[in-house]
Coordinates of C-alpha atoms in Angstrom, one line a residue:
M22 CA -15.4 5.7 27.8
S23 CA -14.5 9.7 28.3
A24 CA -13.9 11.6 25.6
E25 CA -12.1 14.3 27.7
S26 CA -8.6 15.0 27.2
V27 CA -5.5 13.2 28.4
F28 CA -2.7 16.5 27.3
P29 CA -2.5 17.0 31.1
Q30 CA -1.5 13.5 31.3
L31 CA 0.1 13.0 28.5
E32 CA 2.7 16.4 28.3
A33 CA 4.1 15.2 32.2
L34 CA 5.1 11.9 29.8
L35 CA 6.7 14.2 26.5
P36 CA 10.2 16.0 28.7
H37 CA 10.9 11.8 28.5
V38 CA 10.2 10.7 25.3
Q39 CA 12.8 10.9 21.6
K40 CA 10.7 13.7 18.8
P41 CA 7.9 14.2 21.7
I42 CA 6.8 17.0 18.7
Q43 CA 5.2 14.2 17.1
Y44 CA 2.5 13.4 19.9
V45 CA 1.6 17.8 20.3
G46 CA -0.9 18.1 17.0
G47 CA -2.3 21.8 16.0
E48 CA -0.4 21.0 11.7
L49 CA -1.3 22.9 9.6
N50 CA -4.6 22.2 8.3
S51 CA -5.6 20.4 11.3
T52 CA -9.4 19.5 12.3
V53 CA -10.4 20.0 15.4
K54 CA -14.4 20.1 15.6
P55 CA -16.5 20.2 18.9
W56 CA -17.2 16.3 20.3
D57 CA -20.6 17.7 21.2
E58 CA -21.7 19.1 18.3
C59 CA -20.7 15.6 15.8
D60 CA -22.7 12.3 16.2
V61 CA -20.6 9.8 14.7
R62 CA -16.5 10.0 14.9
W63 CA -13.7 8.3 13.4
A64 CA -10.1 7.7 14.8
L65 CA -8.4 7.0 11.6
M66 CA -5.0 5.0 12.2
Y67 CA -1.9 4.3 9.6
P68 CA 0.0 2.0 12.2
D69 CA 3.2 3.2 11.6
A70 CA 5.0 6.6 13.8
Y71 CA 4.4 9.9 13.0
E72 CA 6.6 9.8 10.7
V73 CA 5.2 7.6 7.6
G74 CA 1.7 7.8 8.2
L75 CA 1.0 11.9 8.6
P76 CA 1.5 12.2 4.3
N77 CA -0.4 9.2 3.9
Q78 CA -1.7 10.3 1.7
G79 CA -5.0 7.8 1.6
V80 CA -5.5 8.6 6.0
M81 CA -5.3 12.5 4.6
I82 CA -8.0 12.0 2.2
L83 CA -10.5 10.3 3.6
Y84 CA -9.7 12.9 7.2
E85 CA -10.9 16.1 4.6
V86 CA -13.6 13.6 3.2
L87 CA -15.1 13.0 6.9
N88 CA -14.8 16.0 8.2
E89 CA -16.1 18.7 5.2
R90 CA -19.1 16.2 6.4
E91 CA -21.6 17.8 9.4
G92 CA -22.0 16.4 12.4
V93 CA -18.6 13.7 10.6
L94 CA -16.2 14.1 13.4
A95 CA -12.4 12.4 11.6
E96 CA -9.6 12.7 14.2
R97 CA -5.8 10.7 13.8
T98 CA -3.5 8.8 15.4
Y99 CA -0.8 7.1 14.7
S100 CA 1.5 4.9 17.3
V101 CA 3.7 5.2 19.5
W102 CA 7.1 5.0 20.0
P103 CA 8.1 1.5 22.5
D104 CA 9.6 4.2 24.9
L105 CA 6.2 6.6 25.5
E106 CA 4.3 3.2 25.2
E107 CA 6.4 1.7 28.9
L108 CA 5.7 5.3 29.9
M109 CA 1.5 5.2 28.8
R110 CA 0.9 1.9 30.2
E111 CA 3.0 2.8 34.3
H112 CA 0.6 6.3 34.0
K113 CA -2.6 4.2 32.6
V114 CA -2.6 7.0 29.3
P115 CA -4.7 5.4 26.5
Q116 CA -3.8 5.7 22.9
F117 CA -4.6 9.6 22.1
T118 CA -5.1 10.7 18.6
V119 CA -2.9 13.9 18.2
D120 CA -5.7 16.6 17.0
S121 CA -7.1 17.1 20.4
H122 CA -6.0 13.9 22.5
R123 CA -8.9 11.9 23.2
P124 CA -9.3 8.6 23.9
V125 CA -9.6 6.4 20.5
G126 CA -11.0 4.2 22.3
A127 CA -13.9 7.0 23.4
F128 CA -15.4 7.3 19.2
D129 CA -18.0 5.5 17.1
V130 CA -15.4 3.7 14.0
F131 CA -11.5 3.0 14.6
G132 CA -9.7 3.4 11.5
L133 CA -7.3 1.6 10.1
S134 CA -5.5 1.7 6.4
F135 CA -3.0 -1.2 6.5
S136 CA -0.5 -0.7 3.0
T137 CA 1.4 -2.9 4.4
E138 CA 0.6 -6.2 6.4
L139 CA 3.7 -6.4 9.0
G140 CA 1.9 -3.3 10.7
Y141 CA -0.3 -5.8 12.0
T142 CA 1.5 -5.7 15.6
N143 CA 0.7 -2.2 15.6
M144 CA -2.4 -2.4 15.7
F145 CA -2.8 -5.0 17.9
T146 CA -0.4 -2.2 20.6
A147 CA -3.2 0.9 19.6
L148 CA -6.0 -1.5 20.6
D149 CA -4.3 -2.0 23.8
L150 CA -3.1 1.4 25.3
A151 CA -6.6 2.2 24.0
G152 CA -8.0 -0.5 26.5
I153 CA -10.4 -2.2 23.3
P154 CA -10.4 -5.6 24.1
L155 CA -8.3 -7.1 21.2
E156 CA -10.6 -10.0 19.8
S157 CA -13.5 -8.6 18.4
K158 CA -15.9 -10.8 20.2
D159 CA -15.0 -9.7 23.0
R160 CA -15.7 -6.2 22.4
T161 CA -18.9 -4.8 23.7
V162 CA -21.7 -1.6 22.4
D163 CA -19.5 0.8 23.9
H164 CA -16.4 -0.1 21.5
P165 CA -15.3 1.6 19.1
I166 CA -15.9 -0.9 15.6
V167 CA -12.8 -1.7 14.4
L168 CA -12.3 -1.0 10.9
A169 CA -9.9 -2.4 8.1
G170 CA -8.5 -0.5 4.9
G171 CA -6.1 -0.1 2.2
H172 CA -4.1 -3.0 -0.4
A173 CA -3.5 -5.4 2.8
A174 CA -7.2 -5.1 3.8
F175 CA -8.1 -7.7 0.0
N176 CA -7.1 -9.8 2.4
P177 CA -8.0 -9.2 6.0
E178 CA -7.8 -12.8 6.9
P179 CA -4.9 -13.4 9.2
I180 CA -6.3 -11.0 11.2
A181 CA -10.2 -11.6 10.9
D182 CA -10.3 -12.2 14.6
F183 CA -9.4 -9.1 15.5
I184 CA -11.1 -6.7 13.3
D185 CA -14.8 -6.1 13.0
C186 CA -15.3 -5.4 9.8
A187 CA -12.8 -4.6 6.6
V188 CA -13.3 -2.2 3.5
I189 CA -12.4 -3.4 0.3
G190 CA -11.2 -0.6 -2.8
D191 CA -11.6 2.9 -2.9
G192 CA -12.5 4.0 0.4
E193 CA -13.5 8.1 -0.6
Q194 CA -17.6 7.3 -0.4
A195 CA -17.3 3.9 1.3
V196 CA -16.3 6.3 4.5
L197 CA -20.0 8.1 4.1
E198 CA -22.0 5.0 3.8
I199 CA -20.5 3.8 6.4
T200 CA -21.2 7.3 8.2
E201 CA -24.8 6.7 7.4
I202 CA -25.5 3.5 8.8
I203 CA -23.9 4.0 11.8
R204 CA -25.6 7.6 12.4
A205 CA -29.3 6.0 11.4
W206 CA -28.4 3.8 14.8
K207 CA -27.5 5.7 16.7
A208 CA -30.6 7.8 16.6
E209 CA -32.7 4.9 16.6
G210 CA -31.0 4.1 20.1
R211 CA -28.2 1.4 19.6
P212 CA -30.7 -1.3 18.4
G213 CA -29.3 -4.5 18.6
G214 CA -26.3 -3.8 20.2
R215 CA -22.8 -4.2 18.4
E216 CA -24.6 -7.6 16.3
E217 CA -26.8 -5.1 14.7
V218 CA -25.5 -2.1 13.4
L219 CA -22.4 -4.9 11.5
F220 CA -25.4 -6.6 10.2
R221 CA -26.5 -3.2 8.4
L222 CA -23.4 -2.7 7.0
A223 CA -23.3 -5.6 6.2
R224 CA -25.9 -6.3 3.9
T225 CA -24.8 -3.7 2.2
G226 CA -21.9 -6.1 0.3
G227 CA -19.4 -3.4 0.8
V228 CA -18.2 -4.0 3.8
Y229 CA -16.7 -7.7 5.3
V230 CA -17.3 -8.4 9.0
P231 CA -15.6 -11.9 9.4
G232 CA -17.5 -12.2 12.2
F233 CA -19.9 -13.9 9.9
Y234 CA -18.2 -15.9 8.0
D235 CA -17.0 -19.6 9.4
V236 CA -14.2 -21.1 7.3
E237 CA -13.8 -24.8 7.1
Y238 CA -10.5 -27.2 6.1
L239 CA -10.1 -29.8 4.8
P240 CA -8.1 -32.7 6.7
D241 CA -4.9 -31.3 4.6
G242 CA -5.1 -28.1 6.3
R243 CA -6.3 -26.3 2.6
I244 CA -9.4 -24.3 3.4
G245 CA -12.6 -26.7 1.9
R246 CA -15.2 -23.7 2.1
V247 CA -15.8 -20.2 3.9
V248 CA -19.5 -19.7 4.6
P249 CA -21.8 -16.8 6.0
N250 CA -23.4 -18.7 8.9
R251 CA -26.2 -16.0 9.0
S252 CA -28.9 -15.2 6.0
G253 CA -28.9 -11.7 4.8
V254 CA -25.4 -11.3 4.9
P255 CA -23.5 -12.3 0.8
W256 CA -21.8 -15.0 -0.3
R257 CA -18.9 -12.6 -1.8
V258 CA -18.4 -9.1 -1.0
S259 CA -17.9 -6.3 -3.1
K260 CA -14.6 -4.0 -3.7
H261 CA -14.9 -0.2 -4.2
T262 CA -14.3 1.9 -7.0
V263 CA -14.5 5.5 -7.2
M264 CA -15.5 6.5 -11.4
D265 CA -14.4 10.5 -11.2
L266 CA -11.4 10.9 -8.8
D267 CA -12.4 15.4 -10.3
E268 CA -15.8 14.7 -8.1
W269 CA -12.8 14.1 -5.1
P270 CA -10.3 17.1 -5.5
Y271 CA -8.6 15.5 -1.8
P272 CA -7.0 16.5 -0.2
K273 CA -8.3 20.4 -0.4
Q274 CA -6.0 21.3 2.6
P275 CA -3.3 19.0 2.9
L276 CA -1.8 18.8 6.8
V277 CA 1.5 20.4 7.4
P278 CA 3.7 17.9 9.8
L279 CA 5.5 19.2 12.9
A280 CA 8.1 17.4 13.0
E281 CA 10.1 15.8 9.7
T282 CA 7.9 13.0 8.1
V283 CA 9.3 11.2 5.0
H284 CA 8.1 12.6 2.1
E285 CA 7.8 16.7 2.4
R286 CA 5.6 18.0 -1.1
M287 CA 2.2 18.7 -1.5
S288 CA 1.1 15.8 -3.5
V289 CA -1.6 15.3 -5.9
E290 CA -3.0 11.7 -6.8
I291 CA -2.7 12.1 -11.1
F292 CA -4.8 9.0 -11.9
R293 CA -5.9 5.9 -9.8
G294 CA -5.0 2.1 -11.4
C295 CA -3.0 0.7 -14.0
T296 CA -3.5 -1.5 -16.8
R297 CA -0.1 -2.6 -17.4
G298 CA -0.2 -6.1 -16.4
C299 CA 2.8 -6.9 -13.8
R300 CA 2.4 -9.9 -12.7
F301 CA 4.4 -9.1 -9.6
C302 CA 2.8 -6.5 -8.7
Q303 CA -1.3 -6.3 -6.6
A304 CA -2.0 -2.0 -6.5
G305 CA -1.9 -2.4 -9.9
M306 CA -4.4 -5.6 -10.5
I307 CA -6.4 -4.6 -7.9
T308 CA -7.0 -0.8 -9.1
R309 CA -8.0 -1.4 -12.3
P310 CA -10.1 0.0 -13.8
V311 CA -7.5 3.5 -14.9
R312 CA -9.1 7.1 -13.9
E313 CA -7.2 9.7 -14.7
R314 CA -7.8 12.9 -12.7
S315 CA -8.1 15.7 -16.0
I316 CA -5.3 17.8 -16.4
T317 CA -7.3 20.8 -15.5
G318 CA -8.1 18.9 -12.0
I319 CA -5.0 18.2 -11.4
G320 CA -3.9 21.9 -12.4
E321 CA -6.6 23.5 -9.5
M322 CA -5.7 20.9 -7.1
V323 CA -2.1 21.3 -7.1
E324 CA -2.6 25.7 -7.8
K325 CA -4.7 25.7 -3.6
G326 CA -2.5 23.0 -2.1
L327 CA 0.2 25.0 -2.7
K328 CA -1.0 28.0 -1.4
A329 CA -2.8 25.8 1.3
T330 CA 0.9 24.5 2.0
G331 CA 4.0 26.6 1.3
F332 CA 5.9 23.8 -0.3
E333 CA 7.5 23.9 -2.8
E334 CA 8.0 20.2 -3.9
V335 CA 4.9 19.0 -6.3
G336 CA 5.0 15.0 -6.4
L337 CA 2.7 13.5 -9.2
L338 CA 1.7 10.4 -8.3
S339 CA 0.3 7.2 -9.6
L340 CA 1.4 3.8 -9.9
S341 CA 2.9 4.7 -13.3
S342 CA 2.4 8.9 -13.4
A343 CA 3.7 9.1 -16.6
D344 CA 1.4 7.1 -18.3
H345 CA -1.3 9.2 -18.6
T346 CA -2.3 10.2 -21.6
E347 CA -1.5 14.4 -21.3
I348 CA 1.6 14.1 -18.5
G349 CA 3.2 16.3 -21.4
D350 CA 1.2 18.4 -20.8
I351 CA 0.8 18.7 -16.8
A352 CA 4.2 18.7 -16.6
K353 CA 4.8 21.6 -19.0
G354 CA 1.5 24.0 -17.9
L355 CA 2.5 22.5 -13.7
A356 CA 6.9 24.2 -14.8
D357 CA 5.9 27.2 -16.9
R358 CA 2.7 28.3 -13.2
Y359 CA 5.5 28.1 -11.3
T360 CA 8.6 29.0 -13.0
D361 CA 9.1 32.0 -10.5
D362 CA 7.8 30.1 -7.5
K363 CA 10.6 27.2 -7.9
I364 CA 8.4 25.3 -7.3
G365 CA 9.7 21.3 -8.4
L366 CA 8.1 18.4 -9.7
S367 CA 9.2 14.8 -8.5
L368 CA 7.6 11.4 -10.2
P369 CA 7.9 8.3 -8.3
S370 CA 9.4 6.8 -10.6
T371 CA 9.5 6.2 -14.2
R372 CA 9.2 3.3 -16.2
V373 CA 12.0 3.1 -19.6
D374 CA 9.1 2.7 -21.7
A375 CA 8.4 5.9 -20.7
F376 CA 11.2 7.9 -20.2
N377 CA 11.9 10.6 -22.6
V378 CA 14.0 14.1 -21.8
D379 CA 11.6 16.2 -22.6
L380 CA 9.0 15.9 -19.8
A381 CA 12.4 15.2 -17.7
N382 CA 13.6 18.6 -18.3
E383 CA 10.0 19.9 -17.5
L384 CA 9.7 17.6 -14.6
T385 CA 13.9 19.6 -13.1
R386 CA 12.9 23.3 -14.3
N387 CA 12.5 24.3 -11.4
G388 CA 13.6 21.7 -8.5
R389 CA 17.0 20.1 -8.4
R390 CA 18.3 17.8 -10.5
S391 CA 18.4 15.0 -8.4
G392 CA 18.9 11.1 -10.6
L393 CA 16.5 8.6 -12.2
T394 CA 15.4 6.0 -10.9
F395 CA 13.6 3.0 -13.5
A396 CA 12.2 -0.6 -12.4
P397 CA 13.1 -3.5 -15.0
E398 CA 12.2 -5.4 -12.0
G399 CA 13.9 -9.2 -13.5
G400 CA 17.0 -9.2 -14.1
S401 CA 17.2 -11.1 -17.7
E402 CA 15.0 -10.8 -20.7
R403 CA 13.4 -13.7 -19.7
M404 CA 11.8 -11.9 -16.3
R405 CA 10.5 -10.0 -17.8
K406 CA 8.9 -11.8 -19.8
V407 CA 7.5 -14.3 -16.8
I408 CA 6.5 -11.0 -15.2
N409 CA 4.8 -9.5 -18.4
K410 CA 6.5 -6.1 -17.7
M411 CA 7.2 -5.6 -21.7
V412 CA 11.0 -3.7 -20.9
S413 CA 13.6 -5.1 -23.1
E414 CA 18.0 -3.9 -22.1
E415 CA 18.1 -2.3 -25.0
D416 CA 15.3 0.1 -24.1
L417 CA 16.8 1.3 -21.0
I418 CA 20.1 1.5 -22.3
R419 CA 18.8 3.6 -25.3
T420 CA 17.2 5.0 -22.4
V421 CA 19.7 5.8 -19.7
A422 CA 22.1 6.9 -22.7
T423 CA 19.9 9.9 -23.1
A424 CA 19.4 10.6 -19.7
Y425 CA 23.7 10.6 -19.7
G426 CA 24.3 13.1 -22.5
N427 CA 21.5 14.7 -21.0
G428 CA 23.3 15.5 -17.7
W429 CA 22.2 13.4 -15.4
R430 CA 24.8 11.5 -13.7
Q431 CA 22.9 8.8 -11.5
V432 CA 20.4 5.8 -11.9
K433 CA 19.1 4.0 -9.6
L434 CA 17.7 0.5 -11.3
Y435 CA 15.0 -1.7 -9.0
F436 CA 14.8 -5.6 -9.4
M437 CA 13.2 -7.9 -7.3
C438 CA 14.7 -11.1 -6.7
G439 CA 12.7 -14.9 -6.2
L440 CA 10.4 -14.3 -9.0
P441 CA 8.5 -17.6 -9.7
T442 CA 10.6 -20.0 -11.7
E443 CA 13.9 -17.0 -11.8
T444 CA 16.8 -19.1 -11.8
D445 CA 21.1 -17.9 -10.2
E446 CA 21.9 -16.7 -14.2
D447 CA 18.7 -14.2 -14.3
V448 CA 19.9 -12.3 -11.3
L449 CA 23.6 -13.0 -12.1
Q450 CA 21.9 -11.1 -15.0
I451 CA 21.7 -7.8 -12.9
G452 CA 25.4 -7.4 -13.0
D453 CA 25.6 -7.4 -17.0
M454 CA 22.7 -4.8 -17.3
A455 CA 24.7 -2.7 -14.5
V456 CA 27.9 -3.0 -16.4
N457 CA 26.3 -1.7 -19.2
V458 CA 24.4 0.9 -17.7
I459 CA 27.5 2.5 -16.6
A460 CA 29.3 2.0 -19.8
K461 CA 27.4 3.8 -21.6
G462 CA 26.4 6.7 -20.2
R463 CA 30.5 7.0 -19.8
E464 CA 30.7 6.7 -23.7
V465 CA 28.1 9.5 -23.9
S466 CA 28.6 11.8 -21.8
G467 CA 32.3 11.5 -22.3
Q468 CA 33.3 11.7 -17.9
N469 CA 33.9 9.2 -15.4
D470 CA 31.7 9.8 -12.8
I471 CA 29.0 8.5 -13.6
R472 CA 26.8 6.3 -10.9
C473 CA 24.3 3.7 -11.4
T474 CA 22.7 2.3 -8.0
V475 CA 21.0 -1.5 -7.9
S476 CA 18.4 -2.0 -5.5
I477 CA 16.8 -5.2 -4.8
G478 CA 13.4 -6.6 -2.9
G479 CA 12.8 -10.0 -2.1
F480 CA 9.5 -11.1 -4.5
V481 CA 6.7 -12.3 -2.1
P482 CA 3.2 -13.9 -4.2
K483 CA 0.9 -11.6 -3.1
P484 CA -3.2 -12.0 -3.3
H485 CA -6.0 -11.1 -6.4
T486 CA -1.9 -11.8 -8.3
P487 CA -1.9 -13.5 -11.5
F488 CA 1.5 -15.0 -9.3
Q489 CA -1.2 -15.9 -6.3
W490 CA -0.6 -19.5 -6.3
A491 CA 3.0 -19.4 -7.4
P492 CA 6.4 -21.0 -3.8
Q493 CA 7.8 -18.4 -2.6
L494 CA 11.9 -18.2 -2.2
S495 CA 13.2 -19.3 0.2
A496 CA 14.9 -17.0 2.7
E497 CA 17.8 -19.2 2.6
D498 CA 18.6 -18.6 -1.3
T499 CA 17.6 -16.0 -1.6
D500 CA 20.6 -15.0 0.2
A501 CA 22.9 -16.9 -1.1
R502 CA 21.7 -15.6 -4.6
L503 CA 22.3 -12.0 -4.1
K504 CA 25.2 -13.0 -2.3
K505 CA 26.5 -14.3 -5.5
L506 CA 25.4 -11.1 -7.6
R507 CA 26.7 -9.0 -5.1
D508 CA 30.3 -10.9 -4.9
K509 CA 30.3 -10.5 -9.1
I510 CA 29.5 -6.7 -9.2
R511 CA 32.6 -6.2 -6.1
D512 CA 34.7 -8.6 -8.0
D513 CA 34.4 -6.3 -11.2
K514 CA 37.5 -4.1 -11.4
K515 CA 36.8 -1.5 -13.8
Y516 CA 33.0 -1.5 -13.3
G517 CA 32.6 -2.2 -9.1
R518 CA 33.4 1.0 -8.3
S519 CA 31.0 2.7 -10.0
I520 CA 27.8 0.5 -8.7
G521 CA 26.2 1.2 -5.5
F522 CA 24.5 -2.3 -4.3
R523 CA 21.7 -2.2 -1.8
Y524 CA 19.3 -5.3 -0.6
H525 CA 16.9 -6.4 2.0
D526 CA 17.8 -10.1 2.8
G527 CA 15.2 -12.4 2.7
K528 CA 13.8 -12.5 5.9
P529 CA 10.9 -10.1 5.7
G530 CA 10.1 -10.9 2.3
I531 CA 9.6 -15.3 4.9
V532 CA 7.2 -13.0 7.0
E533 CA 5.4 -10.4 4.8
G534 CA 4.8 -13.8 2.7
L535 CA 3.0 -15.5 6.0
L536 CA 1.0 -12.9 6.4
S537 CA 0.5 -11.7 2.9
R538 CA -1.1 -15.2 1.8
G539 CA -2.1 -16.2 5.3
D540 CA -5.7 -17.0 6.5
R541 CA -7.0 -17.0 10.2
R542 CA -5.1 -19.6 11.2
V543 CA -1.8 -16.8 11.3
G544 CA -3.4 -14.6 13.6
S545 CA -2.3 -16.6 16.7
V546 CA 1.0 -16.4 15.2
I547 CA 0.8 -12.5 15.1
R548 CA -0.6 -12.3 19.1
E549 CA 2.3 -14.1 19.2
V550 CA 4.2 -12.2 18.3
Y551 CA 2.6 -8.8 19.7
E552 CA 2.8 -10.2 23.5
S553 CA 6.1 -10.8 23.0
G554 CA 7.1 -7.9 22.2
G555 CA 6.7 -7.4 18.5
R556 CA 6.5 -3.5 17.2
F557 CA 7.1 -1.5 14.2
D558 CA 7.9 -5.0 12.2
G559 CA 8.1 -2.7 9.0
W560 CA 11.7 -1.0 10.6
R561 CA 14.6 -3.3 10.1
E562 CA 16.0 -2.6 13.6
H563 CA 12.9 -3.3 15.3
F564 CA 11.9 -6.8 13.6
S565 CA 12.5 -10.4 14.2
Y566 CA 13.0 -12.9 12.3
D567 CA 13.7 -15.2 14.8
L568 CA 10.6 -13.7 17.5
W569 CA 7.9 -14.3 14.0
M570 CA 9.2 -18.0 13.5
K571 CA 9.8 -19.4 16.9
S572 CA 5.7 -17.3 17.5
A573 CA 4.7 -19.7 14.5
E574 CA 6.8 -22.5 15.3
K575 CA 4.6 -22.0 19.0
T576 CA 1.0 -20.9 17.2
L577 CA 1.0 -22.6 14.6
P578 CA 1.9 -26.7 14.7
A579 CA -2.0 -26.8 16.5
F580 CA -3.7 -26.5 13.4
G581 CA -1.5 -29.2 11.4
V582 CA 1.0 -25.9 9.2
D583 CA 3.6 -23.9 9.3
V584 CA 5.3 -21.0 7.7
D585 CA 6.9 -23.4 4.4
W586 CA 3.2 -24.0 3.8
Y587 CA 1.8 -20.3 4.3
T588 CA 5.3 -19.6 2.1
T589 CA 7.3 -21.6 0.5
R590 CA 4.3 -24.4 -1.5
E591 CA 2.8 -24.0 -4.7
R592 CA -1.1 -23.6 -5.0
T593 CA -3.7 -25.7 -6.6
Y594 CA -6.0 -23.9 -9.0
E595 CA -8.2 -26.4 -7.8
E596 CA -7.6 -25.0 -3.9
V597 CA -9.7 -22.5 -1.8
L598 CA -7.7 -18.9 -1.5
P599 CA -8.7 -17.1 2.1
W600 CA -9.9 -14.0 0.2
D601 CA -11.5 -15.2 -2.3
H602 CA -14.6 -14.6 -0.7
L603 CA -13.2 -10.8 -1.5
D604 CA -14.1 -9.5 -5.2
S605 CA -11.6 -7.6 -6.6
G606 CA -13.4 -7.5 -9.8
L607 CA -10.0 -9.7 -11.3
D608 CA -11.7 -13.2 -12.3
K609 CA -10.2 -15.9 -11.2
D610 CA -10.2 -18.2 -14.2
W611 CA -8.2 -14.5 -16.1
L612 CA -5.6 -14.2 -13.2
W613 CA -5.1 -18.4 -13.5
E614 CA -4.7 -17.6 -17.2
D615 CA -2.0 -15.7 -17.0
W616 CA -0.4 -17.4 -14.8
Q617 CA 0.1 -20.5 -17.1
D618 CA 1.8 -17.8 -19.8
S619 CA 4.2 -16.4 -16.5
L620 CA 5.0 -19.7 -17.5
D621 CA 4.8 -19.7 -21.0
E622 CA 6.7 -16.7 -20.7
T623 CA 4.4 -15.5 -22.6
E624 CA 3.9 -11.6 -22.4
V625 CA -0.2 -9.2 -22.5
E626 CA 0.0 -6.0 -24.0
D627 CA -1.6 -3.4 -21.5
C628 CA -5.6 -3.3 -22.6
R629 CA -5.4 0.2 -22.8
W630 CA -4.3 0.7 -25.7
T631 CA -5.5 -2.9 -27.9
P632 CA -8.8 -4.9 -27.0
C633 CA -10.2 -6.5 -23.9
F634 CA -8.6 -8.9 -22.4
D635 CA -11.7 -10.4 -20.3
C636 CA -10.1 -9.7 -16.2
G637 CA -13.1 -9.0 -15.1
V638 CA -13.2 -5.7 -14.0
C639 CA -14.9 -3.4 -16.5
P640 CA -18.6 -5.8 -17.1
Q641 CA -19.1 -5.8 -13.5
L642 CA -18.2 -2.0 -12.8
D643 CA -20.6 -1.1 -16.4
L644 CA -17.5 0.9 -17.5
D645 CA -15.6 1.2 -20.5
I646 CA -12.1 2.7 -21.2
Q647 CA -11.3 5.1 -23.7
I648 CA -8.4 5.0 -26.6
G649 CA -5.7 7.0 -26.1
P650 CA -5.1 11.3 -25.7
T651 CA -8.9 12.7 -27.2
G652 CA -7.1 15.8 -27.8
R653 CA -9.7 17.0 -25.5
K654 CA -9.6 17.7 -21.5
L655 CA -11.3 14.7 -20.2
L656 CA -11.0 11.9 -18.2
P657 CA -10.8 8.1 -20.4
L658 CA -13.3 6.8 -19.3
T659 CA -17.1 7.1 -19.2
V660 CA -19.8 5.1 -17.7
V661 CA -21.6 3.5 -19.8
K662 CA -25.3 4.8 -19.5

């Protein structure tokens, strides 16, 4: 395929679409390298709209890592809105990159980062617009290698027929290793064609090529086994883990968007991984172990990033940012450094038991004092034991009392509905907790303008977590439970008006559940949805539950299964799960034992501060976790020699 820019054809279409600025490229800190001077070329995609995709840290990091390498080029592409898609089809304009507007089909690798499974139909749109056959078996040596990454790639089976390979875990080192394999194969004249380069990737043990594995099914629909179909391919594929974050201080030159995006700030990942052990949290499980960035490394990244972008806010990102062993020193140091510049600091959310007013004051010293967000997750004490949240209502009330007493007026509380063993009463206690929060806020502040917003999401069991065996609550039961809670809050004459209530209905969660724990048979549903017009399923205004259910009813009966089989059915210990051949580092027996502990309402401590619980990650990676602050400016991990 020609690598010429398609911008002349695209430009004529832009006056006829919404937000045309998102398609023109040229952002501050974007990179355009000479096509002919590079021998490996990547098109990187976050399969969502520009406003969601551009701030994505994962894509931004890989974009820089690849473009720093000599002879390697990386450009970005995002999902086009339906108005432009229609015009592109009409005028035969292919899926393009925003950096130089080259056709995605001309690149060597088309890499997609999936943080959620609801981006799968957008992948189909991009493949089709790019002129790349939807199914991997139909591609030739001249088509890009379609590679999936991101958290959803820890179970890529629903899209196994449509991708060429997947990488699980951290991408920084992985993309460079993949690049060198492709570079060598191309330099040799592409011997053996597409299958040969995929085999070279697969035999590393760190790249999963679904086409090299056969899935055998039992008469009742369960998986019998997943087996390699050629020699030299590993039985299990390992995840990639970057151990020293200070060696990878990316992004150094963060992209500054041209159009409005969901996050407009300079973000620094202050640590990666989490060992709190929340049983519902896939991100915490699959990113183990904890790896902290040093305080000096964080400071250097912030300084360079602010100079490169002009942003006025710094986001300190991680799964639980207040758990960094030196978070107090980090926040105070940055607030001191940027007092005159009025640079604000933010944490995504704060654990109840990690909050302190000194930290909060440092975070808001140079910026505006907005509301605080906490995530108790479970409404009752019992549910928080089931999910291993290890936060009591007493902890929460004490924390919000401190916040309201020090001038905050708004608190947002995040919960989930549909957790394993949950009852109506567990959910109704969310209302009691909100009332207690408002009452305490009024008491300590002496004011009546106290607000508490309750935000509730539906629980979706995820692979590689203790809840991967759990039944999912049906959409109807989820909606009924939330209606009871809504009515309870509305009927409270004294406090109800001070409590905001936001929730998602149960329908998107069922589709996400189908995709998150699905196997290769679910791919037929995704394709049917796409061909029936499904797009942007992560957006409420575009999502169609009925379309997904109709597509499932049309395709799944041929396999003897249905949506409930994938969602509301509980799994047994003996069952082969679709992702068992993908090694997240976690021992499956340990996950099962933790699932049993949850049913017994047994809590498990954070292994950063206690003896090891044998989850399996550390011995496999040959590392050790140091305990607590050392007084030195060092990473909390050292590799065992």
